[in-house]
XYZ file of C-alpha atoms in Angstrom:
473
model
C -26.956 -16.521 -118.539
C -30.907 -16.814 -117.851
C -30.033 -15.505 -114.310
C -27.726 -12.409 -115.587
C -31.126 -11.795 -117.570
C -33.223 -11.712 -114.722
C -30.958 -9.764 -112.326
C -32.749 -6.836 -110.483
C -30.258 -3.885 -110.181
C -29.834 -2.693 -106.762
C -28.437 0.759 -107.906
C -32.179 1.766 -109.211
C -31.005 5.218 -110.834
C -28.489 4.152 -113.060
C -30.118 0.604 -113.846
C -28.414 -2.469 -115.039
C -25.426 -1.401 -115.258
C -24.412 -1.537 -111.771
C -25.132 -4.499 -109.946
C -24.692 -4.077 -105.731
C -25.252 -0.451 -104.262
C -22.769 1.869 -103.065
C -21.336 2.255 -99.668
C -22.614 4.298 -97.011
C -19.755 6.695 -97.850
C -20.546 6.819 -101.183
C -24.122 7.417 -100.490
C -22.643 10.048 -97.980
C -20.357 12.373 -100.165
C -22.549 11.768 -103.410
C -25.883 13.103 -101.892
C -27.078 16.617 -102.313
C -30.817 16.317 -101.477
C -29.740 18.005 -98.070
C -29.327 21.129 -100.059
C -30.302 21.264 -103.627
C -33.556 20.517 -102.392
C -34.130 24.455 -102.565
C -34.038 23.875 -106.313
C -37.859 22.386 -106.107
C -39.580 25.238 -107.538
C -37.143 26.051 -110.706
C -36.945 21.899 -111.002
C -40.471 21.203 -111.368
C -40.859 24.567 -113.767
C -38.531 23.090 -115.874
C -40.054 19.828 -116.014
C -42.968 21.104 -116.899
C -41.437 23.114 -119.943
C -40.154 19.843 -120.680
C -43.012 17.905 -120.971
C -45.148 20.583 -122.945
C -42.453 20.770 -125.430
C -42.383 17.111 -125.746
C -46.290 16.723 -126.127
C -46.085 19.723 -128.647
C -43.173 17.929 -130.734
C -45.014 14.535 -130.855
C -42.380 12.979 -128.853
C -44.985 12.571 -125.408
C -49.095 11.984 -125.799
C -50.778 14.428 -124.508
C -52.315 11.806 -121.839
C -49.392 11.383 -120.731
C -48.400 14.976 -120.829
C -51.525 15.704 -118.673
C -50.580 12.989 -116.347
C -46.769 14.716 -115.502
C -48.635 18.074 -115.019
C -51.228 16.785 -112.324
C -48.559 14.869 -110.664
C -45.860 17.802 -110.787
C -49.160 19.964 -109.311
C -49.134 17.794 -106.457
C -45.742 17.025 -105.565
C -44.875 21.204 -105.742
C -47.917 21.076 -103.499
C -46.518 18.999 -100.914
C -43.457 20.281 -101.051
C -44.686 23.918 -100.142
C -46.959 22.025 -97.583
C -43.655 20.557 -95.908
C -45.423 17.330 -96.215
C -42.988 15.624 -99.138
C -40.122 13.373 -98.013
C -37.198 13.774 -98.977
C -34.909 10.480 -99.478
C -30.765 10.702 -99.273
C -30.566 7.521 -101.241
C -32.546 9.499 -104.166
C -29.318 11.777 -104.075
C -30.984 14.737 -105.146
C -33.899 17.075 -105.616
C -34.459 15.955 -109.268
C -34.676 11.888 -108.747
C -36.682 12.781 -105.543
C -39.111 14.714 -107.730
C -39.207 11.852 -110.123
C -39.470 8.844 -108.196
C -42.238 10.430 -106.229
C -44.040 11.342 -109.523
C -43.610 7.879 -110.928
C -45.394 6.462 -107.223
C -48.372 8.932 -108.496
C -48.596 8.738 -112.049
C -46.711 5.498 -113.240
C -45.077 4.804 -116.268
C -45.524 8.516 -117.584
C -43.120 9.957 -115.279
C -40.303 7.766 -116.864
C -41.146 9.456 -120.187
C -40.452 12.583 -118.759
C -37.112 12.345 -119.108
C -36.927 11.605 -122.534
C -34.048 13.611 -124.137
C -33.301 14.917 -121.123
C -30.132 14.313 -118.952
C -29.928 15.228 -115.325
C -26.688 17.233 -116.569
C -28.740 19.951 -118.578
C -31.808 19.616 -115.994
C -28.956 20.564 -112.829
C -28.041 23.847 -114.908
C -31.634 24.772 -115.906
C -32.704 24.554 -112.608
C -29.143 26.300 -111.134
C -29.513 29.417 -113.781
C -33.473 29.456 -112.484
C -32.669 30.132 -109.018
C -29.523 32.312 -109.505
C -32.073 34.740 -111.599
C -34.757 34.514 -108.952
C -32.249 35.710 -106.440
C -30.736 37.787 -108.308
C -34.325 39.410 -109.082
C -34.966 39.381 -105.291
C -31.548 41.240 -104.163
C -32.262 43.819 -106.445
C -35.380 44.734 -104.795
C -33.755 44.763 -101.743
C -30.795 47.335 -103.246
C -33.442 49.479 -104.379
C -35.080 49.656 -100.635
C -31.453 50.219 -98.942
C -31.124 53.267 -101.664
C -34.684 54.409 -100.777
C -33.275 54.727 -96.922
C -30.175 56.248 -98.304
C -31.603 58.635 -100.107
C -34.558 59.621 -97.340
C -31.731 60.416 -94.810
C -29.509 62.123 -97.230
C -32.273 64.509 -98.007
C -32.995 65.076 -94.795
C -29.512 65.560 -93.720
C -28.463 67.962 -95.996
C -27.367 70.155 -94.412
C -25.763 68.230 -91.697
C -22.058 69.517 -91.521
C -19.274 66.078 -90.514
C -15.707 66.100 -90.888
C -15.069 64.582 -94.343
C -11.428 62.092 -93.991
C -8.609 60.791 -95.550
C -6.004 58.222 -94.201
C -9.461 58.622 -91.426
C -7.762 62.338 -90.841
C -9.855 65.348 -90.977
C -9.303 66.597 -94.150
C -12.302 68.841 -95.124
C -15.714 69.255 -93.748
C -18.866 67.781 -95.838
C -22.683 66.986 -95.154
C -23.505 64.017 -93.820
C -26.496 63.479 -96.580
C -23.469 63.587 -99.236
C -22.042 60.994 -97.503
C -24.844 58.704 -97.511
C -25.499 59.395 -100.834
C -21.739 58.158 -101.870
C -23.368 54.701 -100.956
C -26.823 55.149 -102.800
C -24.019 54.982 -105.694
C -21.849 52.482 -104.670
C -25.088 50.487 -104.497
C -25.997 51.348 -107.685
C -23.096 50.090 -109.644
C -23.995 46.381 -107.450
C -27.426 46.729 -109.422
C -25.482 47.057 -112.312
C -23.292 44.148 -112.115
C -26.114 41.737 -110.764
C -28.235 42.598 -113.423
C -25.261 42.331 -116.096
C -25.360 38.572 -114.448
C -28.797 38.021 -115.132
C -28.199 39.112 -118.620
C -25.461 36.826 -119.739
C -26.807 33.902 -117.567
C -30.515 34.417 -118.998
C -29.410 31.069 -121.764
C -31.148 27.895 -121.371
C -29.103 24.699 -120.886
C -32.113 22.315 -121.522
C -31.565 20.061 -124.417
C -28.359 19.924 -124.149
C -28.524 16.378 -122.611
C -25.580 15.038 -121.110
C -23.288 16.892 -122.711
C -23.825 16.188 -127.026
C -27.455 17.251 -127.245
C -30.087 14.169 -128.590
C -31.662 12.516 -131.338
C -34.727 13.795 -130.719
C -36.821 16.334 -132.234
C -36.871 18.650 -129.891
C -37.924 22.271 -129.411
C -35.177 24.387 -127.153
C -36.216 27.721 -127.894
C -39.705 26.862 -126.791
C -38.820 25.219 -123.589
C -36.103 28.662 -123.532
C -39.105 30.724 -123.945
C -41.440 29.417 -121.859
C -38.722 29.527 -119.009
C -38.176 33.448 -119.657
C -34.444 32.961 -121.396
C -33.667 35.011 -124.146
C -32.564 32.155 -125.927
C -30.477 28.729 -125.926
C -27.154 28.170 -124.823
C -25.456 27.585 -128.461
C -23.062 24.444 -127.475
C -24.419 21.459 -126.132
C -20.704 21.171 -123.741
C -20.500 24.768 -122.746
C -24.543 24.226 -121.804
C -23.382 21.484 -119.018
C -20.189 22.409 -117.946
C -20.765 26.324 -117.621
C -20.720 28.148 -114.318
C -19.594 31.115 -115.507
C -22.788 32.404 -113.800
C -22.392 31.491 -110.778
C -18.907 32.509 -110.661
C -19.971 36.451 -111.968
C -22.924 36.096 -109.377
C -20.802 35.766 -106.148
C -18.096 37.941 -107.702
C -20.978 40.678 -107.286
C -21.965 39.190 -104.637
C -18.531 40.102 -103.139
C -18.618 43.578 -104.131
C -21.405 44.394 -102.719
C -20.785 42.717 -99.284
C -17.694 45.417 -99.513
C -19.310 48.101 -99.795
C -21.703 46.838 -96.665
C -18.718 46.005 -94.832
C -17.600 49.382 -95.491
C -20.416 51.118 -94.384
C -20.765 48.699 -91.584
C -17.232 49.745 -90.375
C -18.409 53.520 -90.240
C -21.244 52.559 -88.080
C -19.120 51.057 -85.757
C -16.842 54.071 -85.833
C -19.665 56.491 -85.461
C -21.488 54.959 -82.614
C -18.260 54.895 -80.982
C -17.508 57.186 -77.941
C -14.467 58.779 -79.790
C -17.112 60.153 -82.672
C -20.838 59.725 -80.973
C -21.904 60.953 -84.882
C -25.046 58.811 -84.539
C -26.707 56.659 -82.212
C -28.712 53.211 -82.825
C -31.695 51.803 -80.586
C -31.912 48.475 -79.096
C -33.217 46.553 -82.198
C -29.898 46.832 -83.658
C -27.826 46.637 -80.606
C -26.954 44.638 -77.871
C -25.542 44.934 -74.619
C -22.427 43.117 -72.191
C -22.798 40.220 -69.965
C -20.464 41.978 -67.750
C -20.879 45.944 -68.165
C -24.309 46.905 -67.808
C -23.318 50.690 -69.868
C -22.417 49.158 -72.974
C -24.613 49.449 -75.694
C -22.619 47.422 -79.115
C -23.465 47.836 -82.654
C -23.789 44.291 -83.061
C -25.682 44.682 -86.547
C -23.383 46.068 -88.273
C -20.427 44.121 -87.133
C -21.743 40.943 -88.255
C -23.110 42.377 -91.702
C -19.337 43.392 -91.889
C -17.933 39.558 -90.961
C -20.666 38.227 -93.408
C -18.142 39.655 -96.530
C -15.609 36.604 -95.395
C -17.868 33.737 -95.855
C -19.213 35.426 -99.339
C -15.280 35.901 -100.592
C -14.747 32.164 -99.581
C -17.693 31.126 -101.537
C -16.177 33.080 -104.178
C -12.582 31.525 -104.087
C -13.814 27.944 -103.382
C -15.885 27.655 -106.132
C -13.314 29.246 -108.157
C -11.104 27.027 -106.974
C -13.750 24.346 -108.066
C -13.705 24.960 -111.497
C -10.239 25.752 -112.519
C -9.233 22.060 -113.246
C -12.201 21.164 -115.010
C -12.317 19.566 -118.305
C -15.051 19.481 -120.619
C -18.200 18.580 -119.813
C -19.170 17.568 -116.738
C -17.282 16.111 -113.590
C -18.977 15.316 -110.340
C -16.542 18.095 -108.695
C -19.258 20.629 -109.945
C -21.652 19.723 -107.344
C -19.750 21.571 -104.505
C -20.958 24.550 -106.857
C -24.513 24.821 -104.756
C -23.809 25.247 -101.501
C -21.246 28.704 -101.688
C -23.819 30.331 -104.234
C -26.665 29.850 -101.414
C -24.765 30.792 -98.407
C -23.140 33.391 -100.345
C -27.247 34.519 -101.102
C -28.067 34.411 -97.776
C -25.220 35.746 -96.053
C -26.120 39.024 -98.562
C -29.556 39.109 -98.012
C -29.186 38.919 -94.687
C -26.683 41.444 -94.260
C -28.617 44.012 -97.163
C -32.123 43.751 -94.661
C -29.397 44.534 -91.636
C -28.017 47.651 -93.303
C -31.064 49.076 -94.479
C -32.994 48.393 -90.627
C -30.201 50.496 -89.457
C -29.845 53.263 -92.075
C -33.780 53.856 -91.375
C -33.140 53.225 -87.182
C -30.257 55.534 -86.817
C -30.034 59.089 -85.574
C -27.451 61.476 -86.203
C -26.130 63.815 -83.758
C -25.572 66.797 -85.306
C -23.704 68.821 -82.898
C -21.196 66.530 -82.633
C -20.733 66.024 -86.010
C -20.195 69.851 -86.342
C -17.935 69.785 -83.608
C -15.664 67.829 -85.122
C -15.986 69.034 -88.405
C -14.448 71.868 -87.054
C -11.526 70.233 -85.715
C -8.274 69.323 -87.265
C -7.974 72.493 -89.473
C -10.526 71.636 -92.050
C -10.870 74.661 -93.699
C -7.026 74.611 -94.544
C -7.838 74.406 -98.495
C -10.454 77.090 -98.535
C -7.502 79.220 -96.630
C -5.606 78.409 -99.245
C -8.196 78.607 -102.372
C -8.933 82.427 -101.143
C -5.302 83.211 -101.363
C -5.442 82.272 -105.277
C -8.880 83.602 -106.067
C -8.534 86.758 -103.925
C -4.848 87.797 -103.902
C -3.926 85.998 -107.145
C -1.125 83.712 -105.525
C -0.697 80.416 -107.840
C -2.114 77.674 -105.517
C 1.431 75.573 -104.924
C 2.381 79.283 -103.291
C -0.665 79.397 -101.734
C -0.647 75.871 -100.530
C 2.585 76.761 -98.815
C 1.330 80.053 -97.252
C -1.499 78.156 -95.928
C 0.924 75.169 -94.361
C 2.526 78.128 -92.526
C -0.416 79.432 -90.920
C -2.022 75.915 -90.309
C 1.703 75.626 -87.921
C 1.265 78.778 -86.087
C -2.549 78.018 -85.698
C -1.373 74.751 -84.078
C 1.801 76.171 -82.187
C -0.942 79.236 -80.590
C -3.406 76.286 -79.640
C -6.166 77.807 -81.753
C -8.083 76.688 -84.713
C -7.799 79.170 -87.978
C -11.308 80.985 -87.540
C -9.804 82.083 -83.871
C -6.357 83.085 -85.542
C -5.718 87.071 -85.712
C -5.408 88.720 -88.899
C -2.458 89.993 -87.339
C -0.660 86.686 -87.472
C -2.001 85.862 -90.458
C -0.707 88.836 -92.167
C 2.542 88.361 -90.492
C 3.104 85.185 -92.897
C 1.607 87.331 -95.623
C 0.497 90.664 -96.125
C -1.938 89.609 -98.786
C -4.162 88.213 -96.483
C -7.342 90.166 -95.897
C -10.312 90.048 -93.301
C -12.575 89.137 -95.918
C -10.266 85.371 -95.258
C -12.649 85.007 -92.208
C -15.338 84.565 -94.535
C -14.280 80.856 -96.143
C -12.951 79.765 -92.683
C -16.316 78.247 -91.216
C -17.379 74.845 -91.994
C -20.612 76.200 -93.151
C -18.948 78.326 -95.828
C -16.715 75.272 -96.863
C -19.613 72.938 -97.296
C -21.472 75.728 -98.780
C -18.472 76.611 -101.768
C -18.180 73.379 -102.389
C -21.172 73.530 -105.440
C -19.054 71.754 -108.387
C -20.570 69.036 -109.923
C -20.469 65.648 -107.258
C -19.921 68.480 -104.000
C -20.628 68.496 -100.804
C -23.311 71.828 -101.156
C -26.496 71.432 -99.062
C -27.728 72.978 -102.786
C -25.760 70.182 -104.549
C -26.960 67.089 -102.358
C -30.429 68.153 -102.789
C -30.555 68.195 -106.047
C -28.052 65.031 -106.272
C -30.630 63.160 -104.353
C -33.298 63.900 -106.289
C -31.444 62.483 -109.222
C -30.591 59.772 -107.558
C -34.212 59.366 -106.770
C -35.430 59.500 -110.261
C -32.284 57.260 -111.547
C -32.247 54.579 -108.794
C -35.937 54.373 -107.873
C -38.795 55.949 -110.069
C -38.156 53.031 -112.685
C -38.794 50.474 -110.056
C -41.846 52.171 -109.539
C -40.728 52.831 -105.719
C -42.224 56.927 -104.764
């Protein structure tokens, strides 16, 4: 009995309890100092909320209160210094943090964790750096619309084939293409910061999963952490990742809409469109054909959107099973949410380098704006505002001529009025005035068109909207 007393536990972090220490594979597959160590900043934050509050409540002297801050002062310096060790048998970034404090402080850092479980300290610190990132990809989208917007404005007038089924269907400006992305970007902003709203809740004080017996203070430790408030259920506190979940489903969304753009780079650098042209910072060249100039950039930004949907599905995948609260399963939720980050970061400073890099080509743009019978509709929009034909009749007039256009080998502005009047006398030589891509893009002045007049005015809005409330000129 005397000797059961005496026993030294050689699991040190959970104490008597367990008697011998875990196997190396144990060790192995429980571990996550190798990555959650990026938590070291939002961990010792919330520490120190934790200790103030405690000190503030009674429940901690303020000695000892002052002791945890100097000590969490120095370890956060260290750590920044890339002096700290880190220690896989500590398993994580928070009992690395702690130990180390105890070695500098003594007892007092044991105190720290009064009414505190590592359970509600894991989410604190997870929500913490989700918001952070969240707070830095925004900035980021706002810099890629900034590009967007420069180039739309400045490409106003640019006439490119607009496309369907990627068919020429009518001509627009390249600058109200671009801008189609300044919004697509905008709704990401949207749902990021919708994320940062719902996740802004503070787990801490939750405990382990039933709250404590203390006499604690959660909306002060809430507030001092900038949440809007605390999470309302102790088990929802622990066990939620709705947040991370919502973050890589934007996440996802937005690393469409890069891969999307990222495609039409590709395309346009191509020799089949030559639309635009990129230097050597954002290409590369062949090992074996010494012409070859690829758009290397943009095809990895657009294979970066795989990795972020399999950090979505994995960690869906994750959670699905789960019951409440907690379950060891939930640390695989780390490592998707940060590659996921950087993959998207990554890919959002590759983008906007080659939005601001590229050059358009203007006359071939034009060119091919003019092929494929693009002005078909305004053919066919005359015929109902000029010669009163209702526009199914009009649209089959127009299919007619489009045929004979194509059968003759000519496009519809090099078409007689001859053979156009021999489908239908209605037709006019006034026609010849809608049938230039300039006059399409020109007409097309209804609210969200392709007008030179419309996108400058569109991208001032989007200006104002998207950027003047970030402070960004």
């Amino acid at each position: 009995m005397s000797q059961n007393k005496t026993r030294k536990p050689t699991n040190a972090q959970w104490g008597g309890r367990f008697t011998s220490g875990p196997s190396e594979v144990m060790e192995r597959i429980n571990a996550s100092i190798g990555f959650d160590q990026r938590f070291f900043a939002q961990d010792i934050a919330g520490s120190r909320a934790h200790a103030q509050m405690l000190v503030a409540q009674g429940i901690l002297s303020s000695e000892d209160g002052q002791a945890i801050e100097n000590g969490l002062d120095t370890i956060l310096a260290d750590i920044e210094a890339g002096t700290f060790k880190f220690k896989v048998e500590l398993e994580d970034i928070h009992m690395n943090i702690e130990s180390k404090l105890r070695e500098l402080i003594g007892d007092a850092a044991g105190r720290l964790h009064t009414a505190r479980s590592r359970n509600d300290q894991v989410a604190t610190d997870f929500r913490l750096w989700v918001r952070d990132e969240i707070d830095s990809l925004g900035k980021q989208l706002v810099g890629l619309q900034a590009v967007l917007i420069d180039k739309a404005e400045a490409h106003a007038d640019t006439v490119m084939p607009g496309f369907t089924h990627l068919q020429t269907a009518q001509p627009v400006t390249f600058g109200h293409h671009l801008l189609a992305y300044v919004e697509m970007f905008g709704r990401d902003r949207g749902r990021f910061s919708d994320t940062r709203t719902r996740l802004n809740e503070s787990p801490l004080g939750a405990g382990a999963l039933a709250g404590t017996s203390f006499p604690i203070d959660r909306t002060a430790t809430a507030s001092h952490l900038g949440f809007d408030r605390p999470m309302a259920n102790s088990l929802d506190a622990v066990s939620d990742r709705d947040f991370a979940l919502e973050f890589l489903s934007a996440a996802a969304i937005c690393t469409t809409h890069i891969s999307r753009f990222s495609e039409e780079l590709v395309a346009w650098c191509s020799d089949g469109f030559r639309f635009i042209s990129l230097s050597d910072a954002y290409t590369t060249g062949s090992s074996m054909m010494p012409q070859k100039r690829n758009p290397d950039a943009a095809e990895l930004s657009r294979g970066k959107t795989g990795r972020v949907y399999g950090a979505l599905i994995g960690l869906l995948t994750v959670m699905k099973g789960l019951p409440l609260a907690y379950s060891k399963d939930m640390q695989e939720d780390k490592e998707p949410v940060f590659d996921a980050a950087d993959s998207l970061a990554l890919a959002l400073a590759a983008i906007t380098g080659m939005v601001g890099d590229m050059q358009a080509e203007p006359e071939n743009m034009h060119a091919a704006a003019g092929k494929g019978h693009s002005t078909a509709t305004d053919l066919a929009d005359w015929l109902v505002r000029a010669a009163g034909v209702p526009f199914r009749d009009a649209h089959a007039i127009t299919g007619t001529i489009v045929a004979l256009a194509e059968e003759k080998g000519v496009t519809l502005t090099e078409l007689s009025l001859g053979d156009m009047q021999g489908v239908d006398k209605r037709i006019s030589a006034d026609v010849y005035n809608v049938l230039s891509v300039e006059a399409s893009v020109a007409s097309r002045t209804s609210l969200g068109g392709t007008a030179p007049i419309n996108v400058r005015a569109a991208a001032a809005e989007a200006r104002a909207r998207f950027l003047v409330p970030e402070g960004i000129e």
